[in-house]
Amino acid sequence: MSAPVEAGRPRLRHLRADFTASLVVFLVAVPLCVGVSVASGAPAELGLVTGIVGGIVTGLLPGSSLQVSGPAAGLTVLVYEAVQTYGLGMLGVLVLAAGALQLAMGALRLGRWFRAVSVAVVQGMLAGIGLVLIAGQLYALADISAPSGGLAKIGGLPQLAVDAFGSAASVAALAIGAGTIAVLVLWPRLPSVSRVLPAPLAAVALATAATVALDPPVARIQVQGLLDSVQPPGADGFARLAEVGVLGTVLAFALIASAETLFSAAAVDRMHDGPRTDYNKELVAQGAGNAVCGVLGALPMTAVIVRSSANVRAGARTKASRVLHGVWLLLFAAAFPAVLGIIPVAALAGVLVHAGWKLIPVKELPPLWREHRGEAVVLAVTAVAIVVTDMFQGVLIGLLAAVVKSAWETSHVHLEVSGPLHDGTGPLRVSVLGNATFLRLPKLLDELEALPRDRAIELDLSGLRHLDHACRTALAGWAEQHNEEGAVPVRLPT
């Protein structure tokens, strides 16, 4: 009888650890789910719906054991743009289609290919999102409507300052938002307290308590009720999937959510010694979760590093912790929806300003610039492109910059000259070595044109690992010009 009892003790210890961790993750998730939803231009309850699905549906599926999914700050800007462009009623169609695409990618075992995406592009993507998120939420801090577009948000900040400090209501909202950010920054420095109550919940709770006690004229969250917020997609929405813009948004949802999830999985795997993530299964789990979110008209989900790291630090052992956190979210949304109505919008804006700042790799930039300058340039190009254009175009520009950087770094070509160069007699054998691409063509032609024009020259291209069409054409043109000037003909191999 002792063996079954001893075998059951680890399971009981795991259940206790998972139960405690699930409560911690639930307390972290509530303000983030609500804040991301409001910042995305959607009802607050839809963020909770996505958190519930991320916990219960995705949490039960294989893939990653300790990673927690839900609405993420990284998708806020893209979701907001989609809601403003196509309307809230189209959100379910977009998310459902993105989930189906993720399911297909997982079934085709494409998960591992996301590991080939340049880390600089991902960091630049998150930095660009962080900049736009901060710029937009600064308006919400003052209860002032933000303009559309990243550049317009940043360009309007001076006028925002003038408008905010000219209104008593805006000053009150700014005080609440600034206080929320201060608590988020200072709370982790109180380790005995922060282990019990997560910083986001403490910050929002204190801001809400101050709002209730002082009753300043600030905006509060609009509450619709959980069932009223759920908007299943209609048939007319699916007909719009043929539009190029809609397809681009679906592709952006799927690719960005998948990349953020799988990079988060790699980070979470380094934090524990349990089972490693199966990338393809995790992609299927995320696709299934997003498909369910789409059916419910909720926000898209990704794995969220803030909740996942909180789960690991709280001592979670199995996927039961993330499933239970979804259960607690469901009970909260069903039993206490009115609580949301007393939360000031400025407090949630403060949470998201803090979250946006954490998306910007401030500490990593100086060493990256010193050691890998090309990667730092790719990161900056991606971030700026997202601010100037939009999420999808910015990521494409970042990927293009990464490809160009890699091509430039691998395109090394140089000449080796055999034979006396300065005695004026005898032929020269010129070996071209490396990778001859159009990126290095100016350098190659400069070296060739510096060779003596009155000597026989034999070009040896056998040392080239790659010769593109542009370089071959340029070499032929140089040889023809060399011959026209009356020198001994250049022999160019075929």
GROMACS .gro file of C-alpha atoms in nm:
model
  494
    1MET     CA    1   0.000   0.000   0.000
    2SER     CA    2   0.295   0.233   0.057
    3ALA     CA    3   0.390   0.258  -0.313
    4PRO     CA    4   0.054   0.403  -0.432
    5VAL     CA    5   0.050   0.643  -0.136
    6GLU     CA    6   0.406   0.763  -0.213
    7ALA     CA    7   0.319   0.799  -0.583
    8GLY     CA    8   0.015   1.004  -0.495
    9ARG     CA    9   0.206   1.251  -0.278
   10PRO     CA   10   0.393   1.418  -0.569
   11ARG     CA   11   0.065   1.453  -0.756
   12LEU     CA   12  -0.094   1.616  -0.451
   13ARG     CA   13   0.204   1.852  -0.414
   14HIS     CA   14   0.176   1.939  -0.785
   15LEU     CA   15  -0.195   2.010  -0.748
   16ARG     CA   16  -0.133   2.242  -0.452
   17ALA     CA   17   0.143   2.425  -0.640
   18ASP     CA   18  -0.072   2.455  -0.954
   19PHE     CA   19  -0.370   2.582  -0.752
   20THR     CA   20  -0.160   2.856  -0.589
   21ALA     CA   21   0.003   2.951  -0.921
   22SER     CA   22  -0.334   2.969  -1.094
   23LEU     CA   23  -0.455   3.230  -0.843
   24VAL     CA   24  -0.142   3.438  -0.898
   25VAL     CA   25  -0.182   3.424  -1.279
   26PHE     CA   26  -0.553   3.508  -1.246
   27LEU     CA   27  -0.471   3.819  -1.043
   28VAL     CA   28  -0.213   3.925  -1.302
   29ALA     CA   29  -0.446   3.849  -1.594
   30VAL     CA   30  -0.758   4.043  -1.486
   31PRO     CA   31  -0.622   4.399  -1.526
   32LEU     CA   32  -0.423   4.307  -1.837
   33CYS     CA   33  -0.718   4.136  -2.011
   34VAL     CA   34  -0.942   4.434  -1.942
   35GLY     CA   35  -0.677   4.694  -2.027
   36VAL     CA   36  -0.578   4.534  -2.358
   37SER     CA   37  -0.944   4.504  -2.460
   38VAL     CA   38  -1.025   4.868  -2.384
   39ALA     CA   39  -0.709   4.987  -2.562
   40SER     CA   40  -0.805   4.774  -2.863
   41GLY     CA   41  -1.136   4.958  -2.901
   42ALA     CA   42  -1.341   4.660  -2.783
   43PRO     CA   43  -1.569   4.605  -2.479
   44ALA     CA   44  -1.376   4.522  -2.161
   45GLU     CA   45  -1.553   4.186  -2.129
   46LEU     CA   46  -1.411   4.058  -2.460
   47GLY     CA   47  -1.062   4.064  -2.312
   48LEU     CA   48  -1.185   3.839  -2.031
   49VAL     CA   49  -1.346   3.606  -2.288
   50THR     CA   50  -1.012   3.570  -2.466
   51GLY     CA   51  -0.839   3.504  -2.134
   52ILE     CA   52  -1.097   3.238  -2.047
   53VAL     CA   53  -1.052   3.063  -2.382
   54GLY     CA   54  -0.674   3.092  -2.355
   55GLY     CA   55  -0.683   2.927  -2.015
   56ILE     CA   56  -0.943   2.654  -2.060
   57VAL     CA   57  -0.928   2.567  -2.432
   58THR     CA   58  -0.563   2.631  -2.520
   59GLY     CA   59  -0.454   2.531  -2.171
   60LEU     CA   60  -0.595   2.178  -2.210
   61LEU     CA   61  -0.423   2.116  -2.545
   62PRO     CA   62  -0.068   1.981  -2.583
   63GLY     CA   63   0.219   2.203  -2.683
   64SER     CA   64   0.361   2.396  -2.389
   65SER     CA   65   0.296   2.293  -2.032
   66LEU     CA   66   0.348   2.620  -1.841
   67GLN     CA   67   0.290   2.892  -2.101
   68VAL     CA   68  -0.025   3.102  -2.044
   69SER     CA   69  -0.228   3.252  -2.330
   70GLY     CA   70  -0.464   3.546  -2.351
   71PRO     CA   71  -0.501   3.892  -2.506
   72ALA     CA   72  -0.158   4.053  -2.540
   73ALA     CA   73  -0.030   4.409  -2.549
   74GLY     CA   74   0.171   4.309  -2.856
   75LEU     CA   75  -0.145   4.281  -3.066
   76THR     CA   76  -0.324   4.586  -2.925
   77VAL     CA   77  -0.220   4.825  -3.202
   78LEU     CA   78  -0.310   4.582  -3.479
   79VAL     CA   79  -0.649   4.495  -3.327
   80TYR     CA   80  -0.730   4.863  -3.277
   81GLU     CA   81  -0.649   4.938  -3.642
   82ALA     CA   82  -0.866   4.644  -3.753
   83VAL     CA   83  -1.161   4.751  -3.537
   84GLN     CA   84  -1.137   5.110  -3.662
   85THR     CA   85  -1.110   5.002  -4.026
   86TYR     CA   86  -1.359   4.714  -4.047
   87GLY     CA   87  -1.576   4.754  -3.738
   88LEU     CA   88  -1.611   4.544  -3.423
   89GLY     CA   89  -1.848   4.305  -3.599
   90MET     CA   90  -1.564   4.191  -3.830
   91LEU     CA   91  -1.330   4.106  -3.543
   92GLY     CA   92  -1.468   3.755  -3.503
   93VAL     CA   93  -1.421   3.680  -3.874
   94LEU     CA   94  -1.061   3.806  -3.866
   95VAL     CA   95  -0.970   3.609  -3.554
   96LEU     CA   96  -1.145   3.291  -3.672
   97ALA     CA   97  -0.964   3.304  -4.007
   98ALA     CA   98  -0.632   3.369  -3.833
   99GLY     CA   99  -0.695   3.070  -3.604
  100ALA     CA  100  -0.769   2.849  -3.905
  101LEU     CA  101  -0.443   2.964  -4.064
  102GLN     CA  102  -0.253   2.879  -3.746
  103LEU     CA  103  -0.414   2.534  -3.740
  104ALA     CA  104  -0.302   2.479  -4.099
  105MET     CA  105   0.052   2.594  -4.022
  106GLY     CA  106   0.070   2.363  -3.723
  107ALA     CA  107  -0.065   2.068  -3.922
  108LEU     CA  108   0.196   2.136  -4.191
  109ARG     CA  109   0.464   2.143  -3.919
  110LEU     CA  110   0.570   2.498  -3.994
  111GLY     CA  111   0.618   2.590  -3.628
  112ARG     CA  112   0.994   2.538  -3.637
  113TRP     CA  113   1.028   2.789  -3.922
  114PHE     CA  114   0.933   3.071  -3.688
  115ARG     CA  115   1.263   3.002  -3.511
  116ALA     CA  116   1.438   3.122  -3.828
  117VAL     CA  117   1.289   3.473  -3.799
  118SER     CA  118   1.555   3.729  -3.705
  119VAL     CA  119   1.544   3.809  -3.335
  120ALA     CA  120   1.616   4.172  -3.427
  121VAL     CA  121   1.295   4.183  -3.633
  122VAL     CA  122   1.090   4.043  -3.342
  123GLN     CA  123   1.249   4.286  -3.096
  124GLY     CA  124   1.193   4.571  -3.342
  125MET     CA  125   0.831   4.463  -3.386
  126LEU     CA  126   0.775   4.468  -3.010
  127ALA     CA  127   0.959   4.800  -2.976
  128GLY     CA  128   0.744   4.956  -3.250
  129ILE     CA  129   0.430   4.822  -3.085
  130GLY     CA  130   0.550   4.958  -2.752
  131LEU     CA  131   0.611   5.306  -2.895
  132VAL     CA  132   0.269   5.325  -3.062
  133LEU     CA  133   0.100   5.176  -2.754
  134ILE     CA  134   0.263   5.428  -2.521
  135ALA     CA  135   0.181   5.719  -2.753
  136GLY     CA  136  -0.184   5.612  -2.776
  137GLN     CA  137  -0.228   5.543  -2.404
  138LEU     CA  138  -0.085   5.880  -2.306
  139TYR     CA  139  -0.406   6.025  -2.450
  140ALA     CA  140  -0.612   5.777  -2.248
  141LEU     CA  141  -0.418   5.882  -1.937
  142ALA     CA  142  -0.574   6.225  -1.979
  143ASP     CA  143  -0.920   6.099  -2.089
  144ILE     CA  144  -0.863   6.253  -2.435
  145SER     CA  145  -0.934   6.076  -2.765
  146ALA     CA  146  -0.620   5.976  -2.954
  147PRO     CA  147  -0.571   6.044  -3.327
  148SER     CA  148  -0.531   5.749  -3.560
  149GLY     CA  149  -0.190   5.639  -3.683
  150GLY     CA  150   0.140   5.613  -3.499
  151LEU     CA  151   0.290   5.932  -3.644
  152ALA     CA  152  -0.025   6.133  -3.568
  153LYS     CA  153  -0.022   6.010  -3.208
  154ILE     CA  154   0.341   6.107  -3.158
  155GLY     CA  155   0.306   6.436  -3.344
  156GLY     CA  156   0.004   6.532  -3.136
  157LEU     CA  157   0.178   6.492  -2.798
  158PRO     CA  158   0.267   6.864  -2.759
  159GLN     CA  159  -0.097   6.961  -2.816
  160LEU     CA  160  -0.200   6.683  -2.577
  161ALA     CA  161   0.008   6.841  -2.302
  162VAL     CA  162  -0.157   7.179  -2.364
  163ASP     CA  163  -0.509   7.032  -2.363
  164ALA     CA  164  -0.449   6.805  -2.063
  165PHE     CA  165  -0.315   7.071  -1.828
  166GLY     CA  166  -0.590   7.309  -1.932
  167SER     CA  167  -0.866   7.082  -1.798
  168ALA     CA  168  -0.930   6.990  -1.435
  169ALA     CA  169  -1.080   6.654  -1.537
  170SER     CA  170  -0.774   6.568  -1.747
  171VAL     CA  171  -0.540   6.664  -1.464
  172ALA     CA  172  -0.732   6.432  -1.230
  173ALA     CA  173  -0.711   6.149  -1.481
  174LEU     CA  174  -0.337   6.213  -1.529
  175ALA     CA  175  -0.285   6.194  -1.153
  176ILE     CA  176  -0.460   5.858  -1.139
  177GLY     CA  177  -0.264   5.724  -1.437
  178ALA     CA  178   0.070   5.854  -1.306
  179GLY     CA  179  -0.003   5.703  -0.966
  180THR     CA  180  -0.079   5.369  -1.130
  181ILE     CA  181   0.256   5.375  -1.315
  182ALA     CA  182   0.438   5.469  -0.993
  183VAL     CA  183   0.287   5.171  -0.809
  184LEU     CA  184   0.383   4.938  -1.098
  185VAL     CA  185   0.743   5.058  -1.082
  186LEU     CA  186   0.779   5.058  -0.703
  187TRP     CA  187   0.573   4.750  -0.611
  188PRO     CA  188   0.836   4.487  -0.710
  189ARG     CA  189   1.076   4.658  -0.466
  190LEU     CA  190   0.851   4.535  -0.185
  191PRO     CA  191   0.923   4.163  -0.219
  192SER     CA  192   0.724   4.052   0.085
  193VAL     CA  193   0.411   4.220  -0.051
  194SER     CA  194   0.461   4.166  -0.425
  195ARG     CA  195   0.481   3.789  -0.377
  196VAL     CA  196   0.127   3.794  -0.240
  197LEU     CA  197  -0.036   4.056  -0.464
  198PRO     CA  198   0.084   4.112  -0.825
  199ALA     CA  199   0.181   4.468  -0.920
  200PRO     CA  200  -0.083   4.518  -1.197
  201LEU     CA  201  -0.369   4.419  -0.967
  202ALA     CA  202  -0.233   4.627  -0.678
  203ALA     CA  203  -0.194   4.934  -0.901
  204VAL     CA  204  -0.543   4.909  -1.049
  205ALA     CA  205  -0.698   4.829  -0.710
  206LEU     CA  206  -0.537   5.131  -0.544
  207ALA     CA  207  -0.634   5.360  -0.833
  208THR     CA  208  -0.992   5.231  -0.820
  209ALA     CA  209  -1.009   5.278  -0.444
  210ALA     CA  210  -0.884   5.636  -0.480
  211THR     CA  211  -1.141   5.702  -0.752
  212VAL     CA  212  -1.427   5.565  -0.542
  213ALA     CA  213  -1.315   5.761  -0.235
  214LEU     CA  214  -1.249   6.097  -0.406
  215ASP     CA  215  -1.500   6.067  -0.693
  216PRO     CA  216  -1.305   6.278  -0.945
  217PRO     CA  217  -1.466   6.354  -1.285
  218VAL     CA  218  -1.276   6.083  -1.475
  219ALA     CA  219  -1.392   5.825  -1.729
  220ARG     CA  220  -1.468   5.475  -1.608
  221ILE     CA  221  -1.494   5.147  -1.797
  222GLN     CA  222  -1.823   5.095  -1.980
  223VAL     CA  223  -1.975   4.759  -1.881
  224GLN     CA  224  -2.210   4.571  -2.115
  225GLY     CA  225  -2.229   4.230  -1.954
  226LEU     CA  226  -2.049   3.915  -2.065
  227LEU     CA  227  -2.322   3.772  -2.289
  228ASP     CA  228  -2.405   4.109  -2.445
  229SER     CA  229  -2.041   4.160  -2.543
  230VAL     CA  230  -2.011   3.828  -2.727
  231GLN     CA  231  -2.072   3.890  -3.098
  232PRO     CA  232  -2.048   3.577  -3.317
  233PRO     CA  233  -1.943   3.663  -3.675
  234GLY     CA  234  -2.214   3.696  -3.939
  235ALA     CA  235  -2.222   3.547  -4.289
  236ASP     CA  236  -2.169   3.884  -4.453
  237GLY     CA  237  -1.838   3.917  -4.271
  238PHE     CA  238  -1.701   3.599  -4.425
  239ALA     CA  239  -1.779   3.735  -4.771
  240ARG     CA  240  -1.528   4.015  -4.705
  241LEU     CA  241  -1.244   3.766  -4.671
  242ALA     CA  242  -1.189   3.807  -5.045
  243GLU     CA  243  -1.079   4.168  -4.990
  244VAL     CA  244  -0.703   4.224  -5.005
  245GLY     CA  245  -0.697   4.442  -4.694
  246VAL     CA  246  -0.892   4.187  -4.489
  247LEU     CA  247  -0.663   3.904  -4.602
  248GLY     CA  248  -0.360   4.112  -4.509
  249THR     CA  249  -0.502   4.170  -4.160
  250VAL     CA  250  -0.574   3.798  -4.115
  251LEU     CA  251  -0.220   3.714  -4.224
  252ALA     CA  252  -0.078   3.975  -3.986
  253PHE     CA  253  -0.286   3.837  -3.695
  254ALA     CA  254  -0.172   3.481  -3.763
  255LEU     CA  255   0.197   3.548  -3.825
  256ILE     CA  256   0.253   3.802  -3.548
  257ALA     CA  257   0.055   3.602  -3.291
  258SER     CA  258   0.243   3.284  -3.387
  259ALA     CA  259   0.584   3.451  -3.377
  260GLU     CA  260   0.516   3.612  -3.038
  261THR     CA  261   0.385   3.282  -2.900
  262LEU     CA  262   0.680   3.071  -3.014
  263PHE     CA  263   0.939   3.324  -2.903
  264SER     CA  264   0.763   3.338  -2.568
  265ALA     CA  265   0.775   2.957  -2.553
  266ALA     CA  266   1.151   2.962  -2.604
  267ALA     CA  267   1.188   3.212  -2.319
  268VAL     CA  268   0.958   3.017  -2.084
  269ASP     CA  269   1.141   2.689  -2.157
  270ARG     CA  270   1.460   2.849  -2.026
  271MET     CA  271   1.284   2.931  -1.698
  272HIS     CA  272   1.198   2.576  -1.590
  273ASP     CA  273   1.330   2.220  -1.615
  274GLY     CA  274   1.000   2.054  -1.714
  275PRO     CA  275   0.890   1.925  -2.056
  276ARG     CA  276   1.001   2.139  -2.354
  277THR     CA  277   0.751   2.302  -2.590
  278ASP     CA  278   0.650   2.117  -2.906
  279TYR     CA  279   0.631   2.412  -3.146
  280ASN     CA  280   0.395   2.253  -3.395
  281LYS     CA  281   0.153   2.133  -3.127
  282GLU     CA  282   0.164   2.474  -2.961
  283LEU     CA  283   0.079   2.635  -3.295
  284VAL     CA  284  -0.222   2.402  -3.326
  285ALA     CA  285  -0.329   2.485  -2.969
  286GLN     CA  286  -0.308   2.858  -3.040
  287GLY     CA  287  -0.501   2.810  -3.364
  288ALA     CA  288  -0.776   2.620  -3.184
  289GLY     CA  289  -0.797   2.891  -2.918
  290ASN     CA  290  -0.815   3.170  -3.173
  291ALA     CA  291  -1.078   2.982  -3.371
  292VAL     CA  292  -1.296   2.964  -3.058
  293CYS     CA  293  -1.228   3.332  -2.984
  294GLY     CA  294  -1.334   3.411  -3.341
  295VAL     CA  295  -1.662   3.221  -3.300
  296LEU     CA  296  -1.730   3.428  -2.986
  297GLY     CA  297  -1.627   3.756  -3.153
  298ALA     CA  298  -1.346   3.805  -2.898
  299LEU     CA  299  -0.992   3.941  -2.924
  300PRO     CA  300  -0.709   3.729  -3.070
  301MET     CA  301  -0.479   3.553  -2.828
  302THR     CA  302  -0.110   3.481  -2.802
  303ALA     CA  303   0.106   3.331  -2.534
  304VAL     CA  304   0.188   3.616  -2.295
  305ILE     CA  305   0.532   3.628  -2.137
  306VAL     CA  306   0.412   3.834  -1.835
  307ARG     CA  307   0.152   3.576  -1.734
  308SER     CA  308   0.374   3.283  -1.831
  309SER     CA  309   0.670   3.402  -1.623
  310ALA     CA  310   0.436   3.471  -1.329
  311ASN     CA  311   0.307   3.115  -1.364
  312VAL     CA  312   0.659   2.969  -1.351
  313ARG     CA  313   0.775   3.193  -1.066
  314ALA     CA  314   0.464   3.099  -0.865
  315GLY     CA  315   0.574   2.736  -0.874
  316ALA     CA  316   0.340   2.583  -1.135
  317ARG     CA  317   0.420   2.223  -1.222
  318THR     CA  318   0.165   2.121  -1.486
  319LYS     CA  319  -0.085   2.271  -1.730
  320ALA     CA  320  -0.350   2.253  -1.456
  321SER     CA  321  -0.242   2.599  -1.335
  322ARG     CA  322  -0.324   2.769  -1.665
  323VAL     CA  323  -0.655   2.584  -1.698
  324LEU     CA  324  -0.757   2.683  -1.346
  325HIS     CA  325  -0.665   3.047  -1.414
  326GLY     CA  326  -0.918   3.035  -1.701
  327VAL     CA  327  -1.179   2.895  -1.465
  328TRP     CA  328  -1.121   3.180  -1.216
  329LEU     CA  329  -1.155   3.433  -1.499
  330LEU     CA  330  -1.485   3.276  -1.602
  331LEU     CA  331  -1.620   3.285  -1.246
  332PHE     CA  332  -1.511   3.648  -1.205
  333ALA     CA  333  -1.666   3.757  -1.537
  334ALA     CA  334  -1.991   3.576  -1.457
  335ALA     CA  335  -2.026   3.674  -1.091
  336PHE     CA  336  -1.869   4.020  -1.061
  337PRO     CA  337  -1.906   4.206  -1.392
  338ALA     CA  338  -2.016   4.524  -1.215
  339VAL     CA  339  -1.671   4.553  -1.055
  340LEU     CA  340  -1.534   4.654  -1.395
  341GLY     CA  341  -1.760   4.959  -1.406
  342ILE     CA  342  -1.580   5.134  -1.119
  343ILE     CA  343  -1.229   5.101  -1.267
  344PRO     CA  344  -1.098   5.432  -1.410
  345VAL     CA  345  -0.981   5.419  -1.771
  346ALA     CA  346  -0.668   5.615  -1.676
  347ALA     CA  347  -0.558   5.333  -1.444
  348LEU     CA  348  -0.571   5.078  -1.725
  349ALA     CA  349  -0.390   5.326  -1.951
  350GLY     CA  350  -0.116   5.343  -1.688
  351VAL     CA  351  -0.086   4.963  -1.688
  352LEU     CA  352  -0.051   4.962  -2.067
  353VAL     CA  353   0.201   5.249  -2.073
  354HIS     CA  354   0.412   5.042  -1.834
  355ALA     CA  355   0.360   4.731  -2.046
  356GLY     CA  356   0.451   4.922  -2.363
  357TRP     CA  357   0.774   5.046  -2.205
  358LYS     CA  358   0.869   4.689  -2.118
  359LEU     CA  359   0.828   4.593  -2.485
  360ILE     CA  360   1.114   4.829  -2.578
  361PRO     CA  361   1.454   4.659  -2.528
  362VAL     CA  362   1.618   4.965  -2.371
  363LYS     CA  363   1.887   4.772  -2.179
  364GLU     CA  364   1.976   4.549  -2.474
  365LEU     CA  365   2.026   4.830  -2.727
  366PRO     CA  366   2.372   4.964  -2.618
  367PRO     CA  367   2.547   4.621  -2.613
  368LEU     CA  368   2.367   4.522  -2.934
  369TRP     CA  369   2.497   4.838  -3.106
  370ARG     CA  370   2.851   4.769  -2.986
  371GLU     CA  371   2.863   4.400  -3.076
  372HIS     CA  372   2.613   4.351  -3.362
  373ARG     CA  373   2.557   4.687  -3.528
  374GLY     CA  374   2.371   4.538  -3.824
  375GLU     CA  375   2.118   4.372  -3.593
  376ALA     CA  376   2.065   4.702  -3.410
  377VAL     CA  377   1.996   4.874  -3.743
  378VAL     CA  378   1.739   4.606  -3.838
  379LEU     CA  379   1.570   4.649  -3.498
  380ALA     CA  380   1.552   5.027  -3.540
  381VAL     CA  381   1.429   5.005  -3.901
  382THR     CA  382   1.150   4.765  -3.799
  383ALA     CA  383   1.039   4.979  -3.504
  384VAL     CA  384   1.038   5.305  -3.704
  385ALA     CA  385   0.859   5.140  -3.998
  386ILE     CA  386   0.579   5.021  -3.768
  387VAL     CA  387   0.538   5.370  -3.623
  388VAL     CA  388   0.539   5.535  -3.967
  389THR     CA  389   0.322   5.282  -4.154
  390ASP     CA  390   0.139   5.005  -3.972
  391MET     CA  391   0.210   4.671  -3.809
  392PHE     CA  392   0.199   4.450  -4.117
  393GLN     CA  393   0.397   4.676  -4.347
  394GLY     CA  394   0.647   4.751  -4.071
  395VAL     CA  395   0.720   4.383  -4.010
  396LEU     CA  396   0.760   4.323  -4.385
  397ILE     CA  397   1.006   4.614  -4.406
  398GLY     CA  398   1.193   4.471  -4.107
  399LEU     CA  399   1.215   4.127  -4.267
  400LEU     CA  400   1.343   4.287  -4.588
  401ALA     CA  401   1.605   4.479  -4.389
  402ALA     CA  402   1.716   4.156  -4.220
  403VAL     CA  403   1.750   3.982  -4.557
  404VAL     CA  404   1.951   4.272  -4.701
  405LYS     CA  405   2.173   4.275  -4.393
  406SER     CA  406   2.239   3.902  -4.421
  407ALA     CA  407   2.305   3.929  -4.794
  408TRP     CA  408   2.549   4.215  -4.736
  409GLU     CA  409   2.735   4.027  -4.463
  410THR     CA  410   2.767   3.709  -4.671
  411SER     CA  411   2.862   3.890  -4.995
  412HIS     CA  412   3.239   3.907  -4.950
  413VAL     CA  413   3.439   3.919  -5.273
  414HIS     CA  414   3.803   4.007  -5.341
  415LEU     CA  415   4.071   3.967  -5.607
  416GLU     CA  416   4.398   3.778  -5.589
  417VAL     CA  417   4.655   3.868  -5.858
  418SER     CA  418   4.918   3.612  -5.967
  419GLY     CA  419   5.220   3.719  -6.165
  420PRO     CA  420   5.438   4.034  -6.149
  421LEU     CA  421   5.208   4.333  -6.125
  422HIS     CA  422   5.454   4.620  -6.184
  423ASP     CA  423   5.727   4.487  -6.420
  424GLY     CA  424   5.516   4.559  -6.730
  425THR     CA  425   5.557   4.217  -6.885
  426GLY     CA  426   5.376   3.885  -6.878
  427PRO     CA  427   5.013   3.802  -6.826
  428LEU     CA  428   4.823   3.850  -6.503
  429ARG     CA  429   4.606   3.577  -6.355
  430VAL     CA  430   4.328   3.736  -6.152
  431SER     CA  431   4.129   3.507  -5.922
  432VAL     CA  432   3.790   3.631  -5.801
  433LEU     CA  433   3.706   3.475  -5.463
  434GLY     CA  434   3.398   3.477  -5.238
  435ASN     CA  435   3.034   3.555  -5.317
  436ALA     CA  436   2.989   3.796  -5.607
  437THR     CA  437   2.647   3.961  -5.576
  438PHE     CA  438   2.514   4.296  -5.691
  439LEU     CA  439   2.563   4.431  -5.338
  440ARG     CA  440   2.942   4.410  -5.379
  441LEU     CA  441   2.952   4.505  -5.746
  442PRO     CA  442   3.092   4.860  -5.698
  443LYS     CA  443   3.385   4.725  -5.495
  444LEU     CA  444   3.454   4.450  -5.749
  445LEU     CA  445   3.456   4.691  -6.045
  446ASP     CA  446   3.681   4.937  -5.861
  447GLU     CA  447   3.940   4.664  -5.807
  448LEU     CA  448   3.921   4.544  -6.167
  449GLU     CA  449   3.953   4.894  -6.310
  450ALA     CA  450   4.266   4.950  -6.099
  451LEU     CA  451   4.447   4.667  -6.287
  452PRO     CA  452   4.698   4.760  -6.562
  453ARG     CA  453   4.528   4.816  -6.897
  454ASP     CA  454   4.829   4.711  -7.109
  455ARG     CA  455   4.863   4.356  -6.977
  456ALA     CA  456   4.703   4.027  -7.068
  457ILE     CA  457   4.457   3.931  -6.799
  458GLU     CA  458   4.301   3.593  -6.734
  459LEU     CA  459   4.008   3.592  -6.497
  460ASP     CA  460   3.968   3.282  -6.281
  461LEU     CA  461   3.615   3.248  -6.140
  462SER     CA  462   3.656   2.897  -6.001
  463GLY     CA  463   3.698   3.035  -5.648
  464LEU     CA  464   3.356   3.194  -5.646
  465ARG     CA  465   3.094   3.025  -5.431
  466HIS     CA  466   2.823   3.232  -5.597
  467LEU     CA  467   2.809   3.456  -5.905
  468ASP     CA  468   2.480   3.631  -5.973
  469HIS     CA  469   2.361   3.754  -6.310
  470ALA     CA  470   2.439   4.120  -6.236
  471CYS     CA  471   2.803   4.045  -6.156
  472ARG     CA  472   2.851   3.815  -6.455
  473THR     CA  473   2.710   4.083  -6.685
  474ALA     CA  474   2.932   4.348  -6.526
  475LEU     CA  475   3.241   4.128  -6.565
  476ALA     CA  476   3.162   4.074  -6.933
  477GLY     CA  477   3.115   4.449  -6.979
  478TRP     CA  478   3.446   4.526  -6.808
  479ALA     CA  479   3.626   4.272  -7.027
  480GLU     CA  480   3.473   4.423  -7.341
  481GLN     CA  481   3.577   4.775  -7.239
  482HIS     CA  482   3.927   4.656  -7.153
  483ASN     CA  483   3.963   4.498  -7.499
  484GLU     CA  484   3.831   4.805  -7.684
  485GLU     CA  485   4.110   5.016  -7.537
  486GLY     CA  486   4.367   4.814  -7.728
  487ALA     CA  487   4.503   4.593  -7.455
  488VAL     CA  488   4.562   4.223  -7.487
  489PRO     CA  489   4.217   4.061  -7.471
  490VAL     CA  490   4.079   3.953  -7.137
  491ARG     CA  491   3.992   3.586  -7.128
  492LEU     CA  492   3.664   3.543  -6.945
  493PRO     CA  493   3.557   3.184  -6.868
  494THR     CA  494   3.213   3.075  -6.985
   0.00000   0.00000   0.00000
